[in-house]
PDB file of C-alpha atoms in Angstrom:
ATOM      1  CA  UNK A   1     -11.673   3.345 -16.694  1.00 74.00           C
ATOM      2  CA  UNK A   2      -8.727   1.351 -18.048  1.00 78.00           C
ATOM      3  CA  UNK A   3      -9.017   2.889 -21.506  1.00 83.00           C
ATOM      4  CA  UNK A   4      -9.310   6.391 -20.033  1.00 84.00           C
ATOM      5  CA  UNK A   5      -6.274   5.778 -17.841  1.00 82.00           C
ATOM      6  CA  UNK A   6      -4.252   4.465 -20.805  1.00 83.00           C
ATOM      7  CA  UNK A   7      -5.172   7.506 -22.877  1.00 86.00           C
ATOM      8  CA  UNK A   8      -4.367   9.964 -20.083  1.00 85.00           C
ATOM      9  CA  UNK A   9      -1.100   8.167 -19.331  1.00 84.00           C
ATOM     10  CA  UNK A  10      -0.021   8.427 -22.987  1.00 85.00           C
ATOM     11  CA  UNK A  11      -0.508  12.203 -22.776  1.00 87.00           C
ATOM     12  CA  UNK A  12       1.382  12.242 -19.444  1.00 85.00           C
ATOM     13  CA  UNK A  13       4.287  10.278 -20.984  1.00 85.00           C
ATOM     14  CA  UNK A  14       4.415  12.684 -23.932  1.00 86.00           C
ATOM     15  CA  UNK A  15       4.585  15.686 -21.551  1.00 86.00           C
ATOM     16  CA  UNK A  16       7.291  13.980 -19.517  1.00 84.00           C
ATOM     17  CA  UNK A  17       9.364  13.288 -22.629  1.00 83.00           C
ATOM     18  CA  UNK A  18       9.469  17.045 -23.115  1.00 84.00           C
ATOM     19  CA  UNK A  19       9.935  18.044 -19.456  1.00 84.00           C
ATOM     20  CA  UNK A  20      11.868  15.031 -18.134  1.00 82.00           C
ATOM     21  CA  UNK A  21      13.946  13.484 -20.913  1.00 79.00           C
ATOM     22  CA  UNK A  22      15.396  10.128 -19.984  1.00 82.00           C
ATOM     23  CA  UNK A  23      12.437   9.048 -17.869  1.00 82.00           C
ATOM     24  CA  UNK A  24      10.682   7.091 -20.642  1.00 82.00           C
ATOM     25  CA  UNK A  25      11.725   3.614 -19.456  1.00 83.00           C
ATOM     26  CA  UNK A  26      10.716   4.400 -15.866  1.00 85.00           C
ATOM     27  CA  UNK A  27       7.319   5.678 -16.985  1.00 84.00           C
ATOM     28  CA  UNK A  28       6.739   2.611 -19.174  1.00 85.00           C
ATOM     29  CA  UNK A  29       7.467   0.297 -16.240  1.00 86.00           C
ATOM     30  CA  UNK A  30       5.203   2.319 -13.984  1.00 85.00           C
ATOM     31  CA  UNK A  31       2.429   2.102 -16.569  1.00 84.00           C
ATOM     32  CA  UNK A  32       2.788  -1.683 -16.735  1.00 84.00           C
ATOM     33  CA  UNK A  33       2.533  -1.917 -12.953  1.00 81.00           C
ATOM     34  CA  UNK A  34      -0.455   0.428 -12.775  1.00 82.00           C
ATOM     35  CA  UNK A  35      -2.312  -1.429 -15.526  1.00 81.00           C
ATOM     36  CA  UNK A  36      -2.295  -4.599 -13.390  1.00 79.00           C
ATOM     37  CA  UNK A  37      -4.429  -2.700 -10.863  1.00 78.00           C
ATOM     38  CA  UNK A  38      -7.354  -2.759 -13.291  1.00 81.00           C
ATOM     39  CA  UNK A  39      -7.728  -6.547 -13.051  1.00 86.00           C
ATOM     40  CA  UNK A  40      -9.416  -7.515  -9.811  1.00 89.00           C
ATOM     41  CA  UNK A  41      -8.746 -11.214 -10.413  1.00 92.00           C
ATOM     42  CA  UNK A  42      -5.080 -10.368  -9.692  1.00 88.00           C
ATOM     43  CA  UNK A  43      -6.193  -8.581  -6.513  1.00 88.00           C
ATOM     44  CA  UNK A  44      -8.211 -11.659  -5.481  1.00 93.00           C
ATOM     45  CA  UNK A  45      -5.151 -13.863  -5.967  1.00 92.00           C
ATOM     46  CA  UNK A  46      -2.982 -11.448  -3.951  1.00 90.00           C
ATOM     47  CA  UNK A  47      -5.599 -11.438  -1.208  1.00 92.00           C
ATOM     48  CA  UNK A  48      -5.529 -15.256  -1.110  1.00 94.00           C
ATOM     49  CA  UNK A  49      -1.724 -15.216  -0.782  1.00 93.00           C
ATOM     50  CA  UNK A  50      -1.857 -12.624   2.005  1.00 93.00           C
ATOM     51  CA  UNK A  51      -4.540 -14.640   3.802  1.00 94.00           C
ATOM     52  CA  UNK A  52      -2.460 -17.829   3.601  1.00 94.00           C
ATOM     53  CA  UNK A  53       0.665 -16.024   4.802  1.00 94.00           C
ATOM     54  CA  UNK A  54      -1.113 -14.541   7.828  1.00 93.00           C
ATOM     55  CA  UNK A  55      -2.691 -17.938   8.620  1.00 94.00           C
ATOM     56  CA  UNK A  56       0.830 -19.392   8.951  1.00 94.00           C
ATOM     57  CA  UNK A  57       2.157 -16.501  10.998  1.00 94.00           C
ATOM     58  CA  UNK A  58       2.255 -15.978  14.764  1.00 93.00           C
ATOM     59  CA  UNK A  59      -0.401 -13.286  14.265  1.00 89.00           C
ATOM     60  CA  UNK A  60      -3.039 -15.606  12.864  1.00 91.00           C
ATOM     61  CA  UNK A  61      -5.249 -15.356  15.953  1.00 89.00           C
ATOM     62  CA  UNK A  62      -5.099 -11.533  16.011  1.00 84.00           C
ATOM     63  CA  UNK A  63      -5.086 -10.499  12.327  1.00 85.00           C
ATOM     64  CA  UNK A  64      -7.648 -11.681   9.804  1.00 88.00           C
ATOM     65  CA  UNK A  65      -7.545 -11.199   6.049  1.00 91.00           C
ATOM     66  CA  UNK A  66     -10.852 -11.516   4.182  1.00 93.00           C
ATOM     67  CA  UNK A  67     -11.242 -14.454   1.863  1.00 95.00           C
ATOM     68  CA  UNK A  68     -12.060 -13.534  -1.742  1.00 96.00           C
ATOM     69  CA  UNK A  69     -15.124 -15.182  -3.269  1.00 96.00           C
ATOM     70  CA  UNK A  70     -13.284 -16.170  -6.444  1.00 94.00           C
ATOM     71  CA  UNK A  71     -16.321 -17.502  -8.303  1.00 96.00           C
ATOM     72  CA  UNK A  72     -17.825 -13.981  -8.049  1.00 96.00           C
ATOM     73  CA  UNK A  73     -14.625 -12.076  -8.829  1.00 94.00           C
ATOM     74  CA  UNK A  74     -14.067 -10.800 -12.329  1.00 93.00           C
ATOM     75  CA  UNK A  75     -11.693  -8.413 -14.010  1.00 89.00           C
ATOM     76  CA  UNK A  76     -13.960  -5.540 -12.854  1.00 87.00           C
ATOM     77  CA  UNK A  77     -15.359  -6.828  -9.547  1.00 91.00           C
ATOM     78  CA  UNK A  78     -13.656  -7.966  -6.342  1.00 91.00           C
ATOM     79  CA  UNK A  79     -15.914  -9.756  -3.839  1.00 94.00           C
ATOM     80  CA  UNK A  80     -14.658 -10.837  -0.425  1.00 94.00           C
ATOM     81  CA  UNK A  81     -16.074 -11.918   2.893  1.00 94.00           C
ATOM     82  CA  UNK A  82     -17.128  -9.263   5.389  1.00 91.00           C
ATOM     83  CA  UNK A  83     -15.051  -9.310   8.548  1.00 88.00           C
ATOM     84  CA  UNK A  84     -16.230  -7.947  11.874  1.00 87.00           C
ATOM     85  CA  UNK A  85     -13.772  -6.296  14.249  1.00 84.00           C
ATOM     86  CA  UNK A  86     -11.414  -3.407  14.672  1.00 84.00           C
ATOM     87  CA  UNK A  87      -9.194  -2.045  11.959  1.00 84.00           C
ATOM     88  CA  UNK A  88      -5.513  -2.912  12.264  1.00 80.00           C
ATOM     89  CA  UNK A  89      -4.606   0.776  12.066  1.00 84.00           C
ATOM     90  CA  UNK A  90      -6.834   1.552  15.079  1.00 88.00           C
ATOM     91  CA  UNK A  91      -5.250  -1.255  17.086  1.00 87.00           C
ATOM     92  CA  UNK A  92      -1.725  -0.066  16.270  1.00 88.00           C
ATOM     93  CA  UNK A  93      -2.632   3.491  17.255  1.00 91.00           C
ATOM     94  CA  UNK A  94      -4.144   2.351  20.581  1.00 92.00           C
ATOM     95  CA  UNK A  95      -1.163   0.184  21.382  1.00 90.00           C
ATOM     96  CA  UNK A  96       1.269   3.014  20.661  1.00 90.00           C
ATOM     97  CA  UNK A  97      -0.835   5.367  22.809  1.00 92.00           C
ATOM     98  CA  UNK A  98      -0.569   2.868  25.673  1.00 92.00           C
ATOM     99  CA  UNK A  99       3.216   2.779  25.287  1.00 90.00           C
ATOM    100  CA  UNK A 100       3.225   6.610  25.309  1.00 90.00           C
ATOM    101  CA  UNK A 101       1.321   6.770  28.584  1.00 92.00           C
ATOM    102  CA  UNK A 102      -2.131   7.049  27.054  1.00 92.00           C
ATOM    103  CA  UNK A 103      -1.360  10.094  24.881  1.00 91.00           C
ATOM    104  CA  UNK A 104      -3.562   9.388  21.824  1.00 92.00           C
ATOM    105  CA  UNK A 105      -2.721  12.725  20.173  1.00 93.00           C
ATOM    106  CA  UNK A 106       1.039  12.037  20.400  1.00 92.00           C
ATOM    107  CA  UNK A 107       0.500   8.496  19.082  1.00 90.00           C
ATOM    108  CA  UNK A 108      -1.283   9.919  16.024  1.00 91.00           C
ATOM    109  CA  UNK A 109       1.501  12.443  15.444  1.00 91.00           C
ATOM    110  CA  UNK A 110       4.188   9.732  15.728  1.00 89.00           C
ATOM    111  CA  UNK A 111       2.310   7.436  13.323  1.00 89.00           C
ATOM    112  CA  UNK A 112       1.772  10.260  10.848  1.00 88.00           C
ATOM    113  CA  UNK A 113       5.469  11.137  10.948  1.00 87.00           C
ATOM    114  CA  UNK A 114       6.432   7.480  10.467  1.00 84.00           C
ATOM    115  CA  UNK A 115       3.984   7.125   7.579  1.00 81.00           C
ATOM    116  CA  UNK A 116       5.307  10.264   5.946  1.00 80.00           C
ATOM    117  CA  UNK A 117       8.877   8.990   6.313  1.00 77.00           C
ATOM    118  CA  UNK A 118       7.916   5.554   5.050  1.00 72.00           C
ATOM    119  CA  UNK A 119       6.211   6.809   1.909  1.00 67.00           C
ATOM    120  CA  UNK A 120       8.119  10.011   1.184  1.00 67.00           C
ATOM    121  CA  UNK A 121      11.467   9.467   2.893  1.00 61.00           C
ATOM    122  CA  UNK A 122      13.668  12.051   4.573  1.00 59.00           C
ATOM    123  CA  UNK A 123      14.005  14.097   1.380  1.00 56.00           C
ATOM    124  CA  UNK A 124      10.205  14.345   0.922  1.00 55.00           C
ATOM    125  CA  UNK A 125      10.537  12.198  -2.216  1.00 53.00           C
ATOM    126  CA  UNK A 126       8.690   8.913  -2.790  1.00 51.00           C
ATOM    127  CA  UNK A 127      10.315   5.996  -1.026  1.00 48.00           C
ATOM    128  CA  UNK A 128      10.413   3.166  -3.554  1.00 48.00           C
ATOM    129  CA  UNK A 129      11.747   0.525  -1.124  1.00 46.00           C
ATOM    130  CA  UNK A 130       9.195   0.362   1.697  1.00 44.00           C
ATOM    131  CA  UNK A 131      10.406  -3.071   2.758  1.00 44.00           C
ATOM    132  CA  UNK A 132      13.900  -1.815   3.610  1.00 44.00           C
ATOM    133  CA  UNK A 133      15.929  -3.696   1.022  1.00 44.00           C
ATOM    134  CA  UNK A 134      19.673  -4.221   0.683  1.00 43.00           C
ATOM    135  CA  UNK A 135      19.793  -6.304   3.885  1.00 46.00           C
ATOM    136  CA  UNK A 136      18.553  -3.406   6.010  1.00 46.00           C
ATOM    137  CA  UNK A 137      15.677  -3.677   8.428  1.00 44.00           C
ATOM    138  CA  UNK A 138      12.425  -2.034   7.302  1.00 43.00           C
ATOM    139  CA  UNK A 139      12.087   1.536   8.449  1.00 42.00           C
ATOM    140  CA  UNK A 140       8.532   1.255   9.823  1.00 39.00           C
ATOM    141  CA  UNK A 141       9.061   0.544  13.535  1.00 39.00           C
ATOM    142  CA  UNK A 142      12.048  -1.602  12.464  1.00 37.00           C
ATOM    143  CA  UNK A 143       9.913  -4.635  11.679  1.00 38.00           C
ATOM    144  CA  UNK A 144       7.414  -5.497   9.007  1.00 39.00           C
ATOM    145  CA  UNK A 145       3.877  -4.586   9.975  1.00 41.00           C
ATOM    146  CA  UNK A 146       2.393  -5.901   6.720  1.00 43.00           C
ATOM    147  CA  UNK A 147       2.668  -5.464   2.992  1.00 45.00           C
ATOM    148  CA  UNK A 148       1.383  -2.671   0.799  1.00 43.00           C
ATOM    149  CA  UNK A 149       0.575  -2.706  -2.814  1.00 49.00           C
ATOM    150  CA  UNK A 150       1.441   0.170  -5.120  1.00 46.00           C
ATOM    151  CA  UNK A 151      -2.137   1.448  -5.153  1.00 50.00           C
ATOM    152  CA  UNK A 152      -2.189   1.770  -1.383  1.00 49.00           C
ATOM    153  CA  UNK A 153       1.142   3.587  -1.360  1.00 47.00           C
ATOM    154  CA  UNK A 154       0.002   6.104  -3.930  1.00 47.00           C
ATOM    155  CA  UNK A 155      -3.304   6.778  -2.131  1.00 48.00           C
ATOM    156  CA  UNK A 156      -1.547   7.125   1.228  1.00 47.00           C
ATOM    157  CA  UNK A 157       1.080   9.453  -0.258  1.00 46.00           C
ATOM    158  CA  UNK A 158      -1.653  11.686  -1.683  1.00 47.00           C
ATOM    159  CA  UNK A 159      -3.429  11.826   1.659  1.00 48.00           C
ATOM    160  CA  UNK A 160      -0.240  12.810   3.484  1.00 47.00           C
ATOM    161  CA  UNK A 161       0.483  15.677   1.063  1.00 47.00           C
ATOM    162  CA  UNK A 162      -2.799  17.464   1.836  1.00 45.00           C
TER     163      UNK A 162
END
């Protein structure tokens, strides 16, 4: 998969050089970032960091992050413990519905609009700063709800465009 991606991305960069001159350095940086997604040992390390951060947070009793089984993780395989319980997204949706007087449909619409704004921004263009940099508060409900890696942002953005 990594070799196929690298080959396809080279073609993509060539096409962009023709259609979007001046974007070469941006595309090279993006390629470097995307190539890290092919190594699940990096993902296992990130998962361990996220788990440790949540364990030290006030949410440690309510939010659980699975522990990677590092001795089974390889560049191509990520193994982690299975957690029982509700998904965080479902809990957020239910809590918002409660705040909105039990209106689940409205809660879903509000969350979808916030997600769209978070990932695409007001101008319907990708939002590169989901954490709300430059000293500003994050845009998602004005407080951090978690962290997202680039892979999750891209998948979510593609879902929202359908």
